[in-house]
Amino acid sequence: MMDPDTTRRPPVLILDDERDMCELVADVGDDMGFDTQWCDNFEDFACRYSIDLRGIFLDLAMPGMDGIEIIRFLGDNNSAAHLVLMSGHDIHLLDAARRLAEARGLKVAGVLHKPFELASLSAVYDILAMVQSPAPPQPVERAVQRFAPTAAHLGAALAAGHVVPYYQPKFNVATRQVTGAEVLARWIDPEHGMIGPDRFIPLAESEGLIEALTDCIIDQALDQCRVWRGQGKHPRIALNLSPLSLRRLDLPDSLLRKVMARGLFPDTIMIEITETALMSDYSASLDILTRLRMRRFGLSIDDFGTGYSSLKQLQNSPFTELKIDQSFIAKALTEEGSRAIVESSVQLGHRLGLKVVAEGVETEEQMEFVKLIGCEEAQGFLLGCPCTAEAFPWP
Ligand code: C2E
Ligand code: CA
Ligand code: CA
């Protein structure tokens, strides 16, 4: 996917203290039509740095070199390159670095958690191929501004096919086998790189675009399931629905039609609804949810613990799965209150006959803990980050 109007290979610079890693990233980039250069120290990097770079791969954990310092250097130089942040161990560091880079006006095309699959690397290069060449240097004020999408931007992105599904694996806690994929929306903007759903789902909801967005993601994800089935895989996916979708009386039938039209089965599809969405209009939600369940869709209560549902409401709801909110998993090993919430959520889920999923598992210690207390499934950066369909690790 190269620039159609230019024969110049987009320049990419790679900085990593491990030479093998540099060579790997460079080889894949060269094969995909980029003009790569790599270096294993900051002095070399500063020499080779130029304003017309399309992409910069940056290892954050290098002995004697501070990745954060380099982000500051790029911010100070008004770099218009799209960053790909890489790190070996600490997912918090990746996340913090991404936020810091964005706060400094830099664009982040993706993050690679080492060790990563070649497919993940190619997927990041695909994004770099799609994004535009950097604009000429801008005045300094621009550096601190962040892209604030409007409804018009989002509408155009939906029409242009720039809003796409990513897939995060869910795992069986006991066997660590992949059991399914949660579909998470991503906006790949040619100019601004990857934009996360927290920055456009609320906009879609407030500007009347959520139905179009939901349909767009569901259609692409179901098409993908069909492709996976053609490859001999047995995909099971989870779709996130906005509370507003729970007002669409035609939803159960229209979803069933979409699924059957592709030769798929509703019992391989889980619908995730947040606990807060459920509580915002309990009786209307219950109507739609019950009709979805009657059509054999799985139903998952998402972000459990944040919505104060009552025992009675849960007992009367047709859910099949309970996902414990990641904020409680994050603190369960350090904070007694969070641990108590997680433990009692698991017990409650099991008493109601639900499968319990732990979300946001980032460390082996958290994985041990959720195993000990009886969660059947887990999801989180320790096990697998959201990725493209091509990179998804179906067994
Ligand atoms: P969610 O449904 O709770 O999805 C899980 C979020 O946690 C995802 O963020 C995922 O990338 C992130 N995550 C996964 N593992 C970890 C981990 O180990 N640690 C941490 N800190 N985070 C982890 P993402 O993709 O940014 O999505 C944010 C929210 O946006 C989702 O929360 C979901 O509520 C909403 N969303 C995403 N896609 C869609 C969509 O197609 N439709 C609707 N209505 N909402 C969507
Ligand atoms: Ca979810
Ligand atoms: Ca969740």
Short mmCIF file of C-alpha atoms and ligand atoms in Angstrom, two decimals:
data_model
loop_
_atom_site.label_atom_id
_atom_site.label_comp_id
_atom_site.label_asym_id
_atom_site.label_seq_id
_atom_site.Cartn_x
_atom_site.Cartn_y
_atom_site.Cartn_z
CA MET A 1 0.00 0.00 0.00
CA MET A 2 2.42 2.69 -1.18
CA ASP A 3 1.80 6.32 -2.03
CA PRO A 4 0.12 6.16 -5.41
CA ASP A 5 1.38 9.57 -6.52
CA THR A 6 5.02 9.25 -5.66
CA THR A 7 7.77 6.78 -6.38
CA ARG A 8 9.73 7.79 -3.28
CA ARG A 9 9.85 5.15 -0.58
CA PRO A 10 8.58 6.63 2.71
CA PRO A 11 11.54 7.11 5.07
CA VAL A 12 11.46 5.33 8.42
CA LEU A 13 13.99 5.53 11.26
CA ILE A 14 14.41 2.82 13.90
CA LEU A 15 16.08 3.24 17.30
CA ASP A 16 16.65 0.20 19.47
CA ASP A 17 19.69 -0.86 21.49
CA GLU A 18 19.24 -4.43 20.24
CA ARG A 19 20.72 -4.67 16.77
CA ASP A 20 18.81 -7.87 15.94
CA MET A 21 15.58 -6.05 16.64
CA CYS A 22 16.67 -3.10 14.47
CA GLU A 23 17.48 -5.43 11.60
CA LEU A 24 14.20 -7.29 11.91
CA VAL A 25 12.10 -4.11 11.92
CA ALA A 26 14.16 -2.68 9.04
CA ASP A 27 13.94 -5.87 6.92
CA VAL A 28 10.17 -6.02 7.20
CA GLY A 29 9.93 -2.30 6.37
CA ASP A 30 12.21 -2.68 3.33
CA ASP A 31 10.12 -5.60 2.09
CA MET A 32 6.99 -3.49 2.48
CA GLY A 33 8.39 -0.66 0.39
CA PHE A 34 9.82 1.70 3.01
CA ASP A 35 13.22 3.33 3.04
CA THR A 36 14.50 2.25 6.45
CA GLN A 37 17.49 3.32 8.47
CA TRP A 38 18.35 2.11 11.94
CA CYS A 39 20.62 3.05 14.80
CA ASP A 40 21.36 1.72 18.26
CA ASN A 41 22.31 4.95 20.03
CA PHE A 42 20.91 8.42 20.47
CA GLU A 43 23.81 10.33 18.85
CA ASP A 44 23.30 8.42 15.62
CA PHE A 45 19.57 8.89 15.92
CA ALA A 46 19.88 12.66 16.32
CA CYS A 47 22.15 12.79 13.24
CA ARG A 48 19.82 10.76 11.06
CA TYR A 49 16.65 12.41 12.29
CA SER A 50 14.92 14.56 9.67
CA ILE A 51 11.61 16.35 9.48
CA ASP A 52 10.36 14.32 6.50
CA LEU A 53 10.39 10.95 8.28
CA ARG A 54 7.13 9.04 7.80
CA GLY A 55 7.63 6.83 10.83
CA ILE A 56 9.92 6.37 13.84
CA PHE A 57 10.19 3.06 15.70
CA LEU A 58 11.33 3.84 19.21
CA ASP A 59 12.33 1.34 21.87
CA LEU A 60 11.50 2.83 25.25
CA ALA A 61 13.66 0.58 27.37
CA MET A 62 17.28 1.04 26.37
CA PRO A 63 20.16 0.89 28.84
CA GLY A 64 21.73 4.31 29.23
CA MET A 65 19.11 5.97 27.03
CA ASP A 66 15.85 7.46 28.09
CA GLY A 67 12.96 6.91 25.66
CA ILE A 68 11.05 9.72 27.34
CA GLU A 69 13.98 12.09 26.67
CA ILE A 70 13.75 11.15 23.00
CA ILE A 71 10.02 11.84 22.94
CA ARG A 72 10.81 15.27 24.37
CA PHE A 73 13.46 15.77 21.65
CA LEU A 74 10.90 14.89 18.96
CA GLY A 75 8.29 17.19 20.52
CA ASP A 76 10.79 20.06 20.68
CA ASN A 77 11.58 19.48 17.00
CA ASN A 78 7.87 19.49 16.02
CA SER A 79 8.32 16.05 14.55
CA ALA A 80 5.46 15.15 12.21
CA ALA A 81 6.55 11.50 11.95
CA HIS A 82 4.21 8.81 13.25
CA LEU A 83 5.73 7.06 16.24
CA VAL A 84 5.68 3.35 16.90
CA LEU A 85 6.54 2.77 20.55
CA MET A 86 8.16 -0.54 21.51
CA SER A 87 8.82 -2.00 24.90
CA GLY A 88 9.92 -5.32 26.29
CA HIS A 89 8.17 -5.57 29.60
CA ASP A 90 6.26 -2.71 31.06
CA ILE A 91 2.87 -2.08 29.48
CA HIS A 92 2.29 0.87 31.84
CA LEU A 93 5.39 2.50 30.42
CA LEU A 94 4.05 2.05 26.88
CA ASP A 95 0.75 3.57 27.86
CA ALA A 96 2.29 6.49 29.74
CA ALA A 97 4.72 7.15 26.89
CA ARG A 98 1.90 7.18 24.37
CA ARG A 99 0.01 9.74 26.43
CA LEU A 100 3.11 11.85 26.91
CA ALA A 101 3.88 11.76 23.18
CA GLU A 102 0.32 12.80 22.30
CA ALA A 103 0.39 15.57 24.91
CA ARG A 104 3.51 16.87 23.16
CA GLY A 105 1.67 17.02 19.84
CA LEU A 106 3.27 13.86 18.42
CA LYS A 107 1.30 11.27 16.48
CA VAL A 108 1.40 7.67 17.61
CA ALA A 109 0.69 5.08 14.91
CA GLY A 110 0.88 2.12 17.27
CA VAL A 111 2.64 0.31 20.07
CA LEU A 112 4.47 -3.00 19.89
CA HIS A 113 4.77 -5.04 23.05
CA LYS A 114 7.86 -7.24 22.71
CA PRO A 115 8.04 -10.03 21.80
CA PHE A 116 5.61 -9.31 19.00
CA GLU A 117 4.44 -11.33 16.02
CA LEU A 118 5.62 -10.41 12.53
CA ALA A 119 1.98 -9.85 11.62
CA SER A 120 1.73 -7.09 14.28
CA LEU A 121 4.79 -5.43 12.82
CA SER A 122 3.37 -5.61 9.29
CA ALA A 123 0.08 -4.20 10.59
CA VAL A 124 1.91 -1.15 11.96
CA TYR A 125 3.70 -0.69 8.64
CA ASP A 126 0.28 -0.89 6.95
CA ILE A 127 -0.80 2.05 9.09
CA LEU A 128 2.38 3.96 8.21
CA ALA A 129 1.66 3.28 4.54
CA MET A 130 -1.83 4.74 4.89
CA VAL A 131 -0.93 7.92 6.73
CA GLN A 132 0.08 11.02 4.81
CA SER A 133 3.61 12.32 4.48
CA PRO A 134 4.47 14.82 7.16
CA ALA A 135 3.46 18.39 6.53
CA PRO A 136 6.21 21.02 6.60
CA PRO A 137 7.22 22.24 10.06
CA GLN A 138 4.45 24.13 11.83
CA PRO A 139 4.61 26.97 14.33
CA VAL A 140 5.39 25.88 17.87
CA GLU A 141 1.82 26.38 19.20
CA ARG A 142 0.69 23.46 17.07
CA ALA A 143 2.83 21.07 19.07
CA VAL A 144 0.60 21.15 22.12
CA GLN A 145 -2.67 20.98 20.21
CA ARG A 146 -4.41 17.64 19.95
CA PHE A 147 -6.72 16.60 17.14
CA ALA A 148 -10.28 17.18 18.32
CA PRO A 149 -12.50 15.27 15.90
CA THR A 150 -15.90 16.70 14.97
CA ALA A 151 -19.03 14.89 13.81
CA ALA A 152 -18.14 15.84 10.22
CA HIS A 153 -14.68 14.24 10.56
CA LEU A 154 -16.19 11.09 12.00
CA GLY A 155 -18.93 10.90 9.37
CA ALA A 156 -16.32 11.21 6.62
CA ALA A 157 -14.10 8.60 8.30
CA LEU A 158 -17.00 6.13 8.47
CA ALA A 159 -17.81 6.72 4.81
CA ALA A 160 -14.15 6.32 3.82
CA GLY A 161 -13.77 3.02 5.72
CA HIS A 162 -11.27 4.47 8.18
CA VAL A 163 -13.11 3.09 11.23
CA VAL A 164 -12.18 -0.56 11.52
CA PRO A 165 -12.42 -3.42 14.02
CA TYR A 166 -9.43 -4.57 16.05
CA TYR A 167 -9.56 -7.85 17.93
CA GLN A 168 -8.35 -8.59 21.46
CA PRO A 169 -8.03 -12.25 22.47
CA LYS A 170 -9.91 -13.72 25.43
CA PHE A 171 -8.22 -16.68 27.07
CA ASN A 172 -9.21 -19.73 29.09
CA VAL A 173 -7.47 -19.14 32.43
CA ALA A 174 -6.64 -22.80 33.08
CA THR A 175 -5.29 -23.72 29.63
CA ARG A 176 -4.31 -20.28 28.27
CA GLN A 177 -6.00 -21.21 25.00
CA VAL A 178 -7.67 -18.45 23.00
CA THR A 179 -11.44 -18.73 23.43
CA GLY A 180 -12.63 -15.70 21.47
CA ALA A 181 -12.03 -12.16 20.31
CA GLU A 182 -13.46 -8.91 21.62
CA VAL A 183 -14.11 -6.50 18.76
CA LEU A 184 -12.81 -2.99 19.55
CA ALA A 185 -13.29 -0.07 17.19
CA ARG A 186 -10.27 1.89 15.91
CA TRP A 187 -10.20 4.99 13.73
CA ILE A 188 -7.12 4.94 11.49
CA ASP A 189 -6.84 8.52 10.33
CA PRO A 190 -4.51 9.17 7.37
CA GLU A 191 -3.18 12.31 9.03
CA HIS A 192 -3.49 11.71 12.75
CA GLY A 193 -2.75 7.99 13.02
CA MET A 194 -4.69 5.68 15.28
CA ILE A 195 -7.51 7.19 17.34
CA GLY A 196 -8.98 5.14 20.21
CA PRO A 197 -12.72 4.63 20.81
CA ASP A 198 -12.76 6.76 23.95
CA ARG A 199 -12.20 9.73 21.61
CA PHE A 200 -15.00 8.98 19.15
CA ILE A 201 -17.68 6.72 20.67
CA PRO A 202 -19.03 9.52 22.93
CA LEU A 203 -18.96 11.84 19.89
CA ALA A 204 -20.86 9.26 17.81
CA GLU A 205 -23.40 8.90 20.61
CA SER A 206 -24.00 12.60 21.00
CA GLU A 207 -24.03 13.40 17.27
CA GLY A 208 -26.40 10.70 16.03
CA LEU A 209 -23.66 8.60 14.40
CA ILE A 210 -23.64 5.65 16.78
CA GLU A 211 -25.99 3.48 14.72
CA ALA A 212 -23.88 3.97 11.61
CA LEU A 213 -20.72 3.25 13.59
CA THR A 214 -22.17 0.15 15.26
CA ASP A 215 -23.40 -1.25 11.95
CA CYS A 216 -20.09 -0.47 10.27
CA ILE A 217 -18.08 -2.34 12.94
CA ILE A 218 -20.52 -5.26 13.18
CA ASP A 219 -20.63 -5.75 9.40
CA GLN A 220 -16.84 -5.76 9.11
CA ALA A 221 -16.43 -8.10 12.08
CA LEU A 222 -19.03 -10.56 10.75
CA ASP A 223 -17.43 -10.48 7.28
CA GLN A 224 -14.13 -11.26 8.98
CA CYS A 225 -15.68 -14.22 10.85
CA ARG A 226 -16.74 -15.61 7.54
CA VAL A 227 -13.19 -15.26 6.20
CA TRP A 228 -11.83 -16.98 9.32
CA ARG A 229 -14.31 -19.82 8.92
CA GLY A 230 -13.18 -20.20 5.33
CA GLN A 231 -9.67 -20.66 6.73
CA GLY A 232 -10.86 -23.51 8.96
CA LYS A 233 -10.97 -21.43 12.17
CA HIS A 234 -13.84 -21.44 14.63
CA PRO A 235 -14.21 -17.76 15.51
CA ARG A 236 -16.17 -16.60 18.54
CA ILE A 237 -16.48 -12.84 18.83
CA ALA A 238 -17.78 -10.32 21.35
CA LEU A 239 -19.38 -7.08 20.15
CA ASN A 240 -19.72 -3.93 22.27
CA LEU A 241 -23.08 -2.21 22.09
CA SER A 242 -23.83 1.36 23.08
CA PRO A 243 -26.68 1.91 25.58
CA LEU A 244 -28.40 3.74 22.72
CA SER A 245 -28.53 0.50 20.70
CA LEU A 246 -30.66 -0.98 23.47
CA ARG A 247 -33.44 1.36 22.34
CA ARG A 248 -33.50 -0.17 18.85
CA LEU A 249 -36.44 -2.55 18.94
CA ASP A 250 -35.40 -4.11 15.63
CA LEU A 251 -31.90 -4.91 16.92
CA PRO A 252 -32.40 -8.63 17.78
CA ASP A 253 -33.88 -9.46 14.38
CA SER A 254 -31.59 -7.28 12.31
CA LEU A 255 -28.54 -8.73 14.05
CA LEU A 256 -29.79 -12.27 13.54
CA ARG A 257 -30.33 -11.55 9.84
CA LYS A 258 -26.79 -10.21 9.46
CA VAL A 259 -25.37 -13.28 11.21
CA MET A 260 -27.38 -15.83 9.24
CA ALA A 261 -26.71 -14.08 5.93
CA ARG A 262 -23.05 -14.95 6.43
CA GLY A 263 -23.68 -18.55 7.44
CA LEU A 264 -22.69 -17.84 11.05
CA PHE A 265 -24.41 -18.86 14.30
CA PRO A 266 -25.65 -16.50 17.03
CA ASP A 267 -24.31 -18.75 19.79
CA THR A 268 -20.77 -17.88 18.63
CA ILE A 269 -21.47 -14.17 19.19
CA MET A 270 -21.43 -12.44 22.55
CA ILE A 271 -23.05 -9.05 23.02
CA GLU A 272 -21.34 -6.91 25.67
CA ILE A 273 -23.39 -4.29 27.51
CA THR A 274 -21.91 -2.21 30.30
CA GLU A 275 -23.51 -2.47 33.70
CA THR A 276 -24.17 1.30 33.67
CA ALA A 277 -25.95 1.04 30.30
CA LEU A 278 -28.16 -1.70 31.66
CA MET A 279 -29.09 0.37 34.68
CA SER A 280 -29.85 3.57 32.74
CA ASP A 281 -33.15 2.14 31.47
CA TYR A 282 -33.51 -1.26 33.02
CA SER A 283 -36.91 -2.35 31.69
CA ALA A 284 -36.35 -1.24 28.07
CA SER A 285 -32.91 -2.89 28.09
CA LEU A 286 -34.37 -6.08 29.52
CA ASP A 287 -36.85 -6.31 26.66
CA ILE A 288 -34.13 -6.16 23.97
CA LEU A 289 -31.70 -8.33 25.92
CA THR A 290 -34.26 -11.06 26.48
CA ARG A 291 -35.10 -11.09 22.77
CA LEU A 292 -31.38 -11.29 21.88
CA ARG A 293 -30.99 -14.22 24.24
CA MET A 294 -34.04 -15.94 22.76
CA ARG A 295 -32.23 -15.78 19.43
CA ARG A 296 -29.29 -17.55 21.14
CA PHE A 297 -26.80 -14.65 21.29
CA GLY A 298 -24.54 -14.72 24.35
CA LEU A 299 -24.94 -11.74 26.67
CA SER A 300 -22.15 -10.30 28.72
CA ILE A 301 -22.42 -7.70 31.46
CA ASP A 302 -19.35 -5.51 30.94
CA ASP A 303 -17.40 -3.31 33.40
CA PHE A 304 -19.09 -5.16 36.25
CA GLY A 305 -18.73 -3.42 39.59
CA THR A 306 -19.07 0.11 38.24
CA GLY A 307 -22.86 0.22 37.87
CA TYR A 308 -24.48 -0.70 41.22
CA SER A 309 -26.95 -3.22 39.82
CA SER A 310 -29.00 -4.97 42.47
CA LEU A 311 -28.98 -8.68 43.08
CA LYS A 312 -32.62 -8.85 42.11
CA GLN A 313 -32.02 -7.11 38.77
CA LEU A 314 -29.16 -9.45 37.97
CA GLN A 315 -31.16 -12.51 38.93
CA ASN A 316 -33.87 -11.49 36.49
CA SER A 317 -31.52 -10.63 33.60
CA PRO A 318 -30.73 -13.06 30.81
CA PHE A 319 -26.91 -12.66 30.97
CA THR A 320 -24.55 -15.54 30.30
CA GLU A 321 -21.25 -13.88 31.21
CA LEU A 322 -19.94 -11.32 33.70
CA LYS A 323 -16.80 -9.27 32.99
CA ILE A 324 -15.17 -7.78 36.04
CA ASP A 325 -14.10 -4.20 35.40
CA GLN A 326 -10.38 -3.78 34.81
CA SER A 327 -10.07 -1.03 37.45
CA PHE A 328 -10.70 -3.63 40.18
CA ILE A 329 -8.29 -6.17 38.68
CA ALA A 330 -5.63 -3.43 38.50
CA LYS A 331 -5.85 -2.79 42.24
CA ALA A 332 -6.88 -6.23 43.54
CA LEU A 333 -3.40 -7.17 44.74
CA THR A 334 -2.67 -3.89 46.47
CA GLU A 335 -6.00 -2.74 47.79
CA GLU A 336 -8.20 -4.79 50.10
CA GLY A 337 -11.44 -3.13 48.91
CA SER A 338 -10.81 -3.95 45.23
CA ARG A 339 -9.83 -7.50 46.12
CA ALA A 340 -13.09 -7.93 48.03
CA ILE A 341 -15.10 -6.60 45.06
CA VAL A 342 -13.36 -8.98 42.66
CA GLU A 343 -13.83 -11.99 44.94
CA SER A 344 -17.48 -11.31 45.63
CA SER A 345 -18.17 -10.57 41.93
CA VAL A 346 -16.79 -14.00 41.03
CA GLN A 347 -18.94 -15.67 43.69
CA LEU A 348 -22.02 -13.75 42.62
CA GLY A 349 -21.44 -14.57 38.95
CA HIS A 350 -21.08 -18.26 39.71
CA ARG A 351 -24.16 -18.31 41.95
CA LEU A 352 -26.12 -16.87 39.03
CA GLY A 353 -24.67 -19.46 36.66
CA LEU A 354 -22.55 -16.97 34.68
CA LYS A 355 -19.11 -17.44 33.20
CA VAL A 356 -16.76 -14.91 34.82
CA VAL A 357 -14.12 -13.03 32.84
CA ALA A 358 -11.33 -10.92 34.36
CA GLU A 359 -10.52 -7.88 32.26
CA GLY A 360 -7.28 -5.91 32.21
CA VAL A 361 -4.89 -8.64 33.34
CA GLU A 362 -1.44 -7.10 32.95
CA THR A 363 0.85 -9.20 35.16
CA GLU A 364 1.52 -12.87 35.94
CA GLU A 365 0.61 -12.14 39.58
CA GLN A 366 -2.83 -10.89 38.54
CA MET A 367 -3.22 -13.96 36.33
CA GLU A 368 -2.37 -16.25 39.27
CA PHE A 369 -4.88 -14.37 41.42
CA VAL A 370 -7.79 -14.58 38.96
CA LYS A 371 -7.03 -18.28 38.51
CA LEU A 372 -7.04 -18.83 42.25
CA ILE A 373 -10.42 -17.19 42.76
CA GLY A 374 -12.01 -19.14 39.92
CA CYS A 375 -12.39 -16.80 36.89
CA GLU A 376 -12.92 -18.96 33.81
CA GLU A 377 -11.53 -16.48 31.29
CA ALA A 378 -9.14 -13.53 31.22
CA GLN A 379 -8.26 -10.74 28.88
CA GLY A 380 -5.49 -8.18 29.08
CA PHE A 381 -2.17 -6.90 27.84
CA LEU A 382 -0.28 -9.75 29.54
CA LEU A 383 -2.03 -12.22 27.27
CA GLY A 384 -2.67 -10.23 24.10
CA CYS A 385 -3.25 -6.65 22.95
CA PRO A 386 -5.94 -5.61 20.45
CA CYS A 387 -4.62 -6.36 16.95
CA THR A 388 -5.69 -6.58 13.31
CA ALA A 389 -7.60 -9.60 12.03
CA GLU A 390 -4.46 -10.81 10.21
CA ALA A 391 -2.44 -10.78 13.43
CA PHE A 392 -5.10 -12.51 15.54
CA PRO A 393 -3.76 -15.70 17.20
CA TRP A 394 -6.59 -18.20 16.60
CA PRO A 395 -5.42 -21.70 17.49
P1 C2E B 1 -14.22 -2.12 27.06
O1 C2E B 1 -15.36 -2.79 26.37
O2 C2E B 1 -14.14 -2.26 28.53
O3 C2E B 1 -12.92 -2.69 26.34
C1 C2E B 1 -11.73 -2.97 27.00
C2 C2E B 1 -10.76 -1.82 26.90
O4 C2E B 1 -9.64 -2.09 27.74
C3 C2E B 1 -10.19 -1.66 25.50
O5 C2E B 1 -9.93 -0.29 25.34
C4 C2E B 1 -8.89 -2.44 25.59
O6 C2E B 1 -7.93 -2.04 24.63
C5 C2E B 1 -8.45 -2.09 26.99
N1 C2E B 1 -7.60 -3.11 27.57
C6 C2E B 1 -7.51 -4.41 27.24
N2 C2E B 1 -6.62 -5.06 28.02
C7 C2E B 1 -6.14 -4.13 28.89
C8 C2E B 1 -5.17 -4.18 29.94
O7 C2E B 1 -4.58 -5.21 30.25
N3 C2E B 1 -4.94 -3.02 30.60
C9 C2E B 1 -5.59 -1.86 30.29
N4 C2E B 1 -5.27 -0.76 30.98
N5 C2E B 1 -6.49 -1.77 29.29
C10 C2E B 1 -6.77 -2.90 28.60
P2 C2E B 1 -10.36 0.48 24.04
O8 C2E B 1 -10.18 -0.37 22.83
O9 C2E B 1 -9.70 1.82 24.11
O10 C2E B 1 -11.92 0.64 24.22
C11 C2E B 1 -12.45 1.49 25.21
C12 C2E B 1 -13.93 1.31 25.29
O11 C2E B 1 -14.60 1.79 24.13
C13 C2E B 1 -14.36 -0.14 25.40
O12 C2E B 1 -14.21 -0.55 26.72
C14 C2E B 1 -15.80 -0.07 24.94
O13 C2E B 1 -16.64 0.29 26.00
C15 C2E B 1 -15.78 1.05 23.94
N6 C2E B 1 -15.80 0.49 22.57
C16 C2E B 1 -14.80 -0.02 21.84
N7 C2E B 1 -15.24 -0.42 20.62
C17 C2E B 1 -16.57 -0.16 20.61
C18 C2E B 1 -17.62 -0.34 19.63
O14 C2E B 1 -17.42 -0.86 18.52
N8 C2E B 1 -18.88 0.07 19.99
C19 C2E B 1 -19.15 0.61 21.21
N9 C2E B 1 -20.41 0.99 21.49
N10 C2E B 1 -18.20 0.79 22.15
C20 C2E B 1 -16.93 0.41 21.85
CA CA B 2 -16.25 -4.66 26.30
CA CA B 3 -14.85 -3.68 30.06
#
